[in-house]
Amino acid sequence: MKHFLSINNIDSLAAWVDEARNLKVNPQADKQLGSNKTIGLLFFNNSLRTRLSTQKAAMNLGMEVMVMNFGNEGWALEYGDGTIMNEGTSEHIKEAAQVVSQYCDIIAIRAFASLNNKTQDEAEVVLENFAKYATVPIVNMESSTGHPLQAFTDAITLAEHHQKSRPKIVLSWAPHPKALPHAVANSFVQMMQHQEAEFIITHPEGYELNPEITKGVTIEYDQAKALKDADFVYVKNWSSYHSYGQVLHQNPKWTMTTEKLGAAKFMHCLPVRRNVVVADAVLDSSNSLVIEQANNRTYAAQLVLKKILEKAL
């Protein structure tokens, strides 16, 4: 594995989950592995958990960390070939990726979807161009279409809490006032396709995800029916894929409540809008795993970095 761009870069999800859980026992056991190595974290969008957990993971491995926020610190980058750069962009990705590669041993990138141009978003212009022109490994800290570090984290959390050989896991859409990307939901679906579980996606009609990603997965438009006897409920908003990036409605009937959740464990990637996406009573209950998920972000990132560093030896 040269780059970590997708959850599908994991060759054995179960083995990786076991390794990540072992890291939690002694997080600094491999501190010499990253000695004299530097990771550059490039943020084209805001972050809390991803930034801090990836920094912590790198520090646990003995790496130095450099952070750059392109929104207000870096030059506007150009990605097109043969472009006459006489307008808003100041630096081409061809130079930028090679220059950063001279300063860093690993580059991690966070760049969200625009939700304006489906073709451009699905081309993963930022991530793929860094992977193309950089001379060091690239790690995806959330891109236009995927958030593999979050999905790997979710797999770790599920493994720590499931008590059945084949639990029922539901991914439920929830209302949100803003149009949100599909990245978290996409990667969660892809991760679940490697799990022994009864997996169902539930959402209102019109909020179907990319059919290429959900192919073969059960989709239920009746939320109550989908939630029946669930062991885990993962709640996330996403905008329309067919009417790309649109908020078709904000139906409050889809907000997660204790009555709907029942005895199931509640999961969410955070940040979350209380009493819009999920009721206070759910988030503050003993069934909520959101803080544990956030903690596991460190060990998901740490194992990815460890794998990359070991390959470089």
GROMACS .gro file of C-alpha atoms in nm:
model
  313
    1MET     CA    1   0.000   0.000   0.000
    2LYS     CA    2   0.171   0.316  -0.121
    3HIS     CA    3  -0.126   0.549  -0.065
    4PHE     CA    4  -0.431   0.529   0.164
    5LEU     CA    5  -0.703   0.683  -0.050
    6SER     CA    6  -1.000   0.452   0.006
    7ILE     CA    7  -1.130   0.197   0.254
    8ASN     CA    8  -1.068  -0.052  -0.027
    9ASN     CA    9  -0.693  -0.002   0.021
   10ILE     CA   10  -0.727  -0.221   0.332
   11ASP     CA   11  -0.635  -0.576   0.232
   12SER     CA   12  -0.793  -0.743   0.537
   13LEU     CA   13  -1.032  -0.531   0.740
   14ALA     CA   14  -1.055  -0.781   1.028
   15ALA     CA   15  -0.677  -0.804   1.058
   16TRP     CA   16  -0.637  -0.426   1.050
   17VAL     CA   17  -0.905  -0.383   1.317
   18ASP     CA   18  -0.723  -0.630   1.542
   19GLU     CA   19  -0.393  -0.447   1.490
   20ALA     CA   20  -0.549  -0.108   1.562
   21ARG     CA   21  -0.706  -0.238   1.882
   22ASN     CA   22  -0.366  -0.369   1.990
   23LEU     CA   23  -0.219  -0.020   1.940
   24LYS     CA   24  -0.452   0.110   2.210
   25VAL     CA   25  -0.276  -0.105   2.470
   26ASN     CA   26   0.057   0.071   2.418
   27PRO     CA   27   0.018   0.359   2.170
   28GLN     CA   28   0.387   0.459   2.181
   29ALA     CA   29   0.536   0.113   2.134
   30ASP     CA   30   0.647   0.205   1.779
   31LYS     CA   31   0.775   0.553   1.861
   32GLN     CA   32   1.109   0.490   1.687
   33LEU     CA   33   0.936   0.397   1.362
   34GLY     CA   34   0.864   0.760   1.275
   35SER     CA   35   1.185   0.906   1.415
   36ASN     CA   36   1.327   1.171   1.181
   37LYS     CA   37   1.013   1.149   0.964
   38THR     CA   38   0.768   1.431   0.893
   39ILE     CA   39   0.402   1.428   0.800
   40GLY     CA   40   0.238   1.726   0.632
   41LEU     CA   41  -0.132   1.776   0.699
   42LEU     CA   42  -0.292   1.986   0.427
   43PHE     CA   43  -0.642   2.115   0.503
   44PHE     CA   44  -0.859   2.260   0.230
   45ASN     CA   45  -1.155   2.239   0.473
   46ASN     CA   46  -1.216   2.268   0.845
   47SER     CA   47  -1.142   1.989   1.090
   48LEU     CA   48  -1.139   1.905   1.459
   49ARG     CA   49  -1.121   1.526   1.513
   50THR     CA   50  -0.938   1.450   1.189
   51ARG     CA   51  -0.670   1.711   1.249
   52LEU     CA   52  -0.606   1.637   1.615
   53SER     CA   53  -0.632   1.258   1.592
   54THR     CA   54  -0.397   1.241   1.292
   55GLN     CA   55  -0.149   1.468   1.469
   56LYS     CA   56  -0.173   1.252   1.781
   57ALA     CA   57  -0.127   0.936   1.575
   58ALA     CA   58   0.185   1.078   1.410
   59MET     CA   59   0.324   1.189   1.747
   60ASN     CA   60   0.264   0.840   1.890
   61LEU     CA   61   0.487   0.712   1.610
   62GLY     CA   62   0.757   0.970   1.679
   63MET     CA   63   0.690   1.181   1.369
   64GLU     CA   64   0.718   1.556   1.333
   65VAL     CA   65   0.398   1.725   1.215
   66MET     CA   66   0.350   2.025   0.986
   67VAL     CA   67   0.003   2.167   0.928
   68MET     CA   68  -0.112   2.400   0.651
   69ASN     CA   69  -0.462   2.540   0.602
   70PHE     CA   70  -0.502   2.615   0.234
   71GLY     CA   71  -0.818   2.815   0.291
   72ASN     CA   72  -0.626   3.115   0.427
   73GLU     CA   73  -0.256   3.025   0.415
   74GLY     CA   74  -0.169   2.860   0.084
   75TRP     CA   75  -0.175   2.980  -0.273
   76ALA     CA   76  -0.482   2.893  -0.477
   77LEU     CA   77  -0.386   2.581  -0.674
   78GLU     CA   78  -0.448   2.505  -1.039
   79TYR     CA   79  -0.520   2.144  -1.139
   80GLY     CA   80  -0.588   2.163  -1.513
   81ASP     CA   81  -0.338   2.059  -1.776
   82GLY     CA   82  -0.235   2.326  -2.025
   83THR     CA   83  -0.420   2.596  -1.834
   84ILE     CA   84  -0.329   2.959  -1.900
   85MET     CA   85  -0.301   3.078  -1.541
   86ASN     CA   86  -0.403   3.438  -1.588
   87GLU     CA   87  -0.696   3.436  -1.345
   88GLY     CA   88  -0.741   3.331  -0.980
   89THR     CA   89  -0.494   3.046  -0.932
   90SER     CA   90  -0.132   3.118  -0.840
   91GLU     CA   91   0.044   2.780  -0.830
   92HIS     CA   92   0.004   2.457  -1.023
   93ILE     CA   93  -0.038   2.124  -0.850
   94LYS     CA   94   0.258   1.985  -1.050
   95GLU     CA   95   0.500   2.210  -0.864
   96ALA     CA   96   0.314   2.224  -0.533
   97ALA     CA   97   0.292   1.846  -0.484
   98GLN     CA   98   0.659   1.795  -0.568
   99VAL     CA   99   0.769   2.080  -0.342
  100VAL     CA  100   0.569   1.953  -0.042
  101SER     CA  101   0.710   1.606  -0.107
  102GLN     CA  102   1.060   1.743  -0.044
  103TYR     CA  103   0.957   1.861   0.301
  104CYS     CA  104   0.744   1.563   0.409
  105ASP     CA  105   0.769   1.185   0.416
  106ILE     CA  106   0.388   1.148   0.412
  107ILE     CA  107   0.124   1.397   0.297
  108ALA     CA  108  -0.230   1.380   0.436
  109ILE     CA  109  -0.505   1.577   0.263
  110ARG     CA  110  -0.856   1.691   0.352
  111ALA     CA  111  -1.060   1.835   0.064
  112PHE     CA  112  -1.440   1.819   0.059
  113ALA     CA  113  -1.681   1.796  -0.230
  114SER     CA  114  -1.804   2.120  -0.383
  115LEU     CA  115  -2.152   1.963  -0.426
  116ASN     CA  116  -2.185   2.179  -0.737
  117ASN     CA  117  -2.024   1.958  -1.001
  118LYS     CA  118  -2.073   1.582  -0.963
  119THR     CA  119  -1.825   1.493  -1.238
  120GLN     CA  120  -1.551   1.707  -1.088
  121ASP     CA  121  -1.619   1.585  -0.734
  122GLU     CA  122  -1.612   1.220  -0.841
  123ALA     CA  123  -1.284   1.281  -1.024
  124GLU     CA  124  -1.131   1.365  -0.682
  125VAL     CA  125  -0.930   1.644  -0.839
  126VAL     CA  126  -0.732   1.747  -0.529
  127LEU     CA  127  -0.661   1.401  -0.389
  128GLU     CA  128  -0.584   1.231  -0.720
  129ASN     CA  129  -0.357   1.509  -0.842
  130PHE     CA  130  -0.154   1.501  -0.523
  131ALA     CA  131  -0.128   1.123  -0.560
  132LYS     CA  132  -0.022   1.171  -0.923
  133TYR     CA  133   0.246   1.435  -0.872
  134ALA     CA  134   0.372   1.382  -0.516
  135THR     CA  135   0.671   1.157  -0.467
  136VAL     CA  136   0.565   1.041  -0.118
  137PRO     CA  137   0.261   0.849   0.012
  138ILE     CA  138  -0.075   1.028   0.031
  139VAL     CA  139  -0.335   0.972   0.305
  140ASN     CA  140  -0.700   1.067   0.257
  141MET     CA  141  -0.832   1.264   0.557
  142GLU     CA  142  -1.169   1.302   0.377
  143SER     CA  143  -1.216   1.372   0.012
  144SER     CA  144  -1.507   1.453  -0.216
  145THR     CA  145  -1.642   1.098  -0.216
  146GLY     CA  146  -1.484   0.915   0.078
  147HIS     CA  147  -1.367   0.929   0.437
  148PRO     CA  148  -1.176   0.602   0.483
  149LEU     CA  149  -1.017   0.696   0.816
  150GLN     CA  150  -1.365   0.746   0.961
  151ALA     CA  151  -1.492   0.418   0.817
  152PHE     CA  152  -1.192   0.231   0.956
  153THR     CA  153  -1.259   0.396   1.291
  154ASP     CA  154  -1.619   0.280   1.273
  155ALA     CA  155  -1.506  -0.077   1.204
  156ILE     CA  156  -1.288  -0.065   1.517
  157THR     CA  157  -1.576   0.068   1.726
  158LEU     CA  158  -1.817  -0.195   1.596
  159ALA     CA  159  -1.567  -0.470   1.677
  160GLU     CA  160  -1.530  -0.344   2.033
  161HIS     CA  161  -1.904  -0.348   2.100
  162HIS     CA  162  -2.078  -0.613   1.894
  163GLN     CA  163  -2.197  -0.917   2.088
  164LYS     CA  164  -2.342  -1.117   1.802
  165SER     CA  165  -2.171  -1.304   1.521
  166ARG     CA  166  -2.399  -1.121   1.276
  167PRO     CA  167  -2.531  -0.796   1.425
  168LYS     CA  168  -2.794  -0.581   1.258
  169ILE     CA  169  -2.646  -0.245   1.159
  170VAL     CA  170  -2.851   0.039   1.016
  171LEU     CA  171  -2.726   0.353   0.842
  172SER     CA  172  -3.001   0.611   0.879
  173TRP     CA  173  -3.030   0.947   0.706
  174ALA     CA  174  -3.123   1.242   0.926
  175PRO     CA  175  -3.230   1.600   0.855
  176HIS     CA  176  -2.979   1.885   0.841
  177PRO     CA  177  -3.017   2.253   0.743
  178LYS     CA  178  -2.715   2.247   0.511
  179ALA     CA  179  -2.623   2.036   0.210
  180LEU     CA  180  -2.364   1.785   0.327
  181PRO     CA  181  -2.132   1.558   0.122
  182HIS     CA  182  -2.168   1.183   0.074
  183ALA     CA  183  -1.814   1.094   0.182
  184VAL     CA  184  -1.882   0.950   0.530
  185ALA     CA  185  -2.186   0.754   0.416
  186ASN     CA  186  -2.005   0.620   0.107
  187SER     CA  187  -1.708   0.490   0.304
  188PHE     CA  188  -1.930   0.344   0.575
  189VAL     CA  189  -2.123   0.150   0.312
  190GLN     CA  190  -1.800   0.025   0.154
  191MET     CA  191  -1.667  -0.078   0.494
  192MET     CA  192  -1.989  -0.263   0.579
  193GLN     CA  193  -1.955  -0.469   0.263
  194HIS     CA  194  -1.657  -0.636   0.435
  195GLN     CA  195  -1.849  -0.714   0.756
  196GLU     CA  196  -2.046  -1.016   0.866
  197ALA     CA  197  -2.366  -0.828   0.945
  198GLU     CA  198  -2.723  -0.760   0.844
  199PHE     CA  199  -2.683  -0.415   0.693
  200ILE     CA  200  -2.963  -0.181   0.592
  201ILE     CA  201  -2.963   0.179   0.467
  202THR     CA  202  -3.273   0.384   0.542
  203HIS     CA  203  -3.356   0.727   0.403
  204PRO     CA  204  -3.642   0.916   0.243
  205GLU     CA  205  -3.699   0.865  -0.128
  206GLY     CA  206  -3.475   1.098  -0.328
  207TYR     CA  207  -3.178   1.062  -0.095
  208GLU     CA  208  -3.034   0.750  -0.256
  209LEU     CA  209  -2.655   0.739  -0.254
  210ASN     CA  210  -2.442   0.652  -0.556
  211PRO     CA  211  -2.596   0.324  -0.682
  212GLU     CA  212  -2.251   0.193  -0.774
  213ILE     CA  213  -2.157   0.210  -0.405
  214THR     CA  214  -2.483   0.076  -0.261
  215LYS     CA  215  -2.520  -0.204  -0.517
  216GLY     CA  216  -2.643  -0.518  -0.340
  217VAL     CA  217  -2.726  -0.336  -0.014
  218THR     CA  218  -3.081  -0.341   0.127
  219ILE     CA  219  -3.244   0.003   0.115
  220GLU     CA  220  -3.557   0.065   0.321
  221TYR     CA  221  -3.760   0.387   0.294
  222ASP     CA  222  -3.957   0.309   0.612
  223GLN     CA  223  -3.725   0.413   0.895
  224ALA     CA  224  -3.924   0.235   1.168
  225LYS     CA  225  -3.915  -0.091   0.975
  226ALA     CA  226  -3.540  -0.057   0.915
  227LEU     CA  227  -3.466   0.015   1.281
  228LYS     CA  228  -3.658  -0.283   1.418
  229ASP     CA  229  -3.427  -0.503   1.629
  230ALA     CA  230  -3.117  -0.306   1.528
  231ASP     CA  231  -2.797  -0.356   1.728
  232PHE     CA  232  -2.621  -0.044   1.596
  233VAL     CA  233  -2.766   0.266   1.435
  234TYR     CA  234  -2.528   0.497   1.249
  235VAL     CA  235  -2.693   0.831   1.180
  236LYS     CA  236  -2.567   1.071   0.913
  237ASN     CA  237  -2.708   1.336   0.686
  238TRP     CA  238  -2.621   1.359   0.319
  239SER     CA  239  -2.759   1.566   0.033
  240SER     CA  240  -2.924   1.422  -0.275
  241TYR     CA  241  -2.700   1.233  -0.516
  242HIS     CA  242  -2.944   1.229  -0.809
  243SER     CA  243  -3.033   1.597  -0.768
  244TYR     CA  244  -2.671   1.651  -0.686
  245GLY     CA  245  -2.597   1.847  -0.371
  246GLN     CA  246  -2.958   1.950  -0.314
  247VAL     CA  247  -3.148   1.950   0.016
  248LEU     CA  248  -3.482   1.809  -0.096
  249HIS     CA  249  -3.644   1.854   0.245
  250GLN     CA  250  -3.557   1.859   0.616
  251ASN     CA  251  -3.813   1.613   0.748
  252PRO     CA  252  -3.792   1.625   1.131
  253LYS     CA  253  -3.963   1.286   1.150
  254TRP     CA  254  -3.623   1.135   1.064
  255THR     CA  255  -3.446   1.283   1.370
  256MET     CA  256  -3.310   1.001   1.590
  257THR     CA  257  -3.484   0.970   1.927
  258THR     CA  258  -3.459   0.728   2.218
  259GLU     CA  259  -3.791   0.576   2.118
  260LYS     CA  260  -3.661   0.494   1.770
  261LEU     CA  261  -3.319   0.381   1.889
  262GLY     CA  262  -3.448   0.137   2.147
  263ALA     CA  263  -3.167  -0.081   2.283
  264ALA     CA  264  -2.936  -0.020   1.987
  265LYS     CA  265  -2.599   0.153   2.015
  266PHE     CA  266  -2.587   0.500   1.857
  267MET     CA  267  -2.304   0.604   1.626
  268HIS     CA  268  -2.218   0.932   1.451
  269CYS     CA  269  -1.892   1.069   1.312
  270LEU     CA  270  -1.937   1.418   1.470
  271PRO     CA  271  -1.982   1.709   1.462
  272VAL     CA  272  -2.356   1.666   1.509
  273ARG     CA  273  -2.641   1.915   1.540
  274ARG     CA  274  -2.828   1.834   1.859
  275ASN     CA  275  -3.205   1.808   1.835
  276VAL     CA  276  -3.188   1.827   1.456
  277VAL     CA  277  -2.995   1.513   1.362
  278VAL     CA  278  -3.034   1.345   1.701
  279ALA     CA  279  -3.206   1.421   2.029
  280ASP     CA  280  -3.007   1.524   2.337
  281ALA     CA  281  -3.137   1.219   2.521
  282VAL     CA  282  -2.970   0.987   2.269
  283LEU     CA  283  -2.635   1.163   2.263
  284ASP     CA  284  -2.618   1.184   2.640
  285SER     CA  285  -2.724   0.824   2.698
  286SER     CA  286  -2.510   0.520   2.777
  287ASN     CA  287  -2.602   0.384   2.432
  288SER     CA  288  -2.408   0.660   2.258
  289LEU     CA  289  -2.067   0.558   2.120
  290VAL     CA  290  -1.974   0.892   1.963
  291ILE     CA  291  -1.697   0.980   2.210
  292GLU     CA  292  -1.545   0.633   2.178
  293GLN     CA  293  -1.558   0.669   1.800
  294ALA     CA  294  -1.371   0.999   1.827
  295ASN     CA  295  -1.106   0.834   2.044
  296ASN     CA  296  -1.063   0.551   1.796
  297ARG     CA  297  -0.982   0.803   1.522
  298THR     CA  298  -0.628   0.821   1.665
  299TYR     CA  299  -0.569   0.447   1.637
  300ALA     CA  300  -0.720   0.420   1.290
  301ALA     CA  301  -0.486   0.693   1.165
  302GLN     CA  302  -0.194   0.550   1.359
  303LEU     CA  303  -0.224   0.208   1.201
  304VAL     CA  304  -0.245   0.358   0.852
  305LEU     CA  305   0.069   0.565   0.914
  306LYS     CA  306   0.243   0.265   1.071
  307LYS     CA  307   0.172   0.052   0.764
  308ILE     CA  308   0.310   0.321   0.535
  309LEU     CA  309   0.622   0.374   0.744
  310GLU     CA  310   0.690   0.000   0.768
  311LYS     CA  311   0.668  -0.034   0.392
  312ALA     CA  312   0.926   0.242   0.351
  313LEU     CA  313   1.185   0.056   0.561
   0.00000   0.00000   0.00000
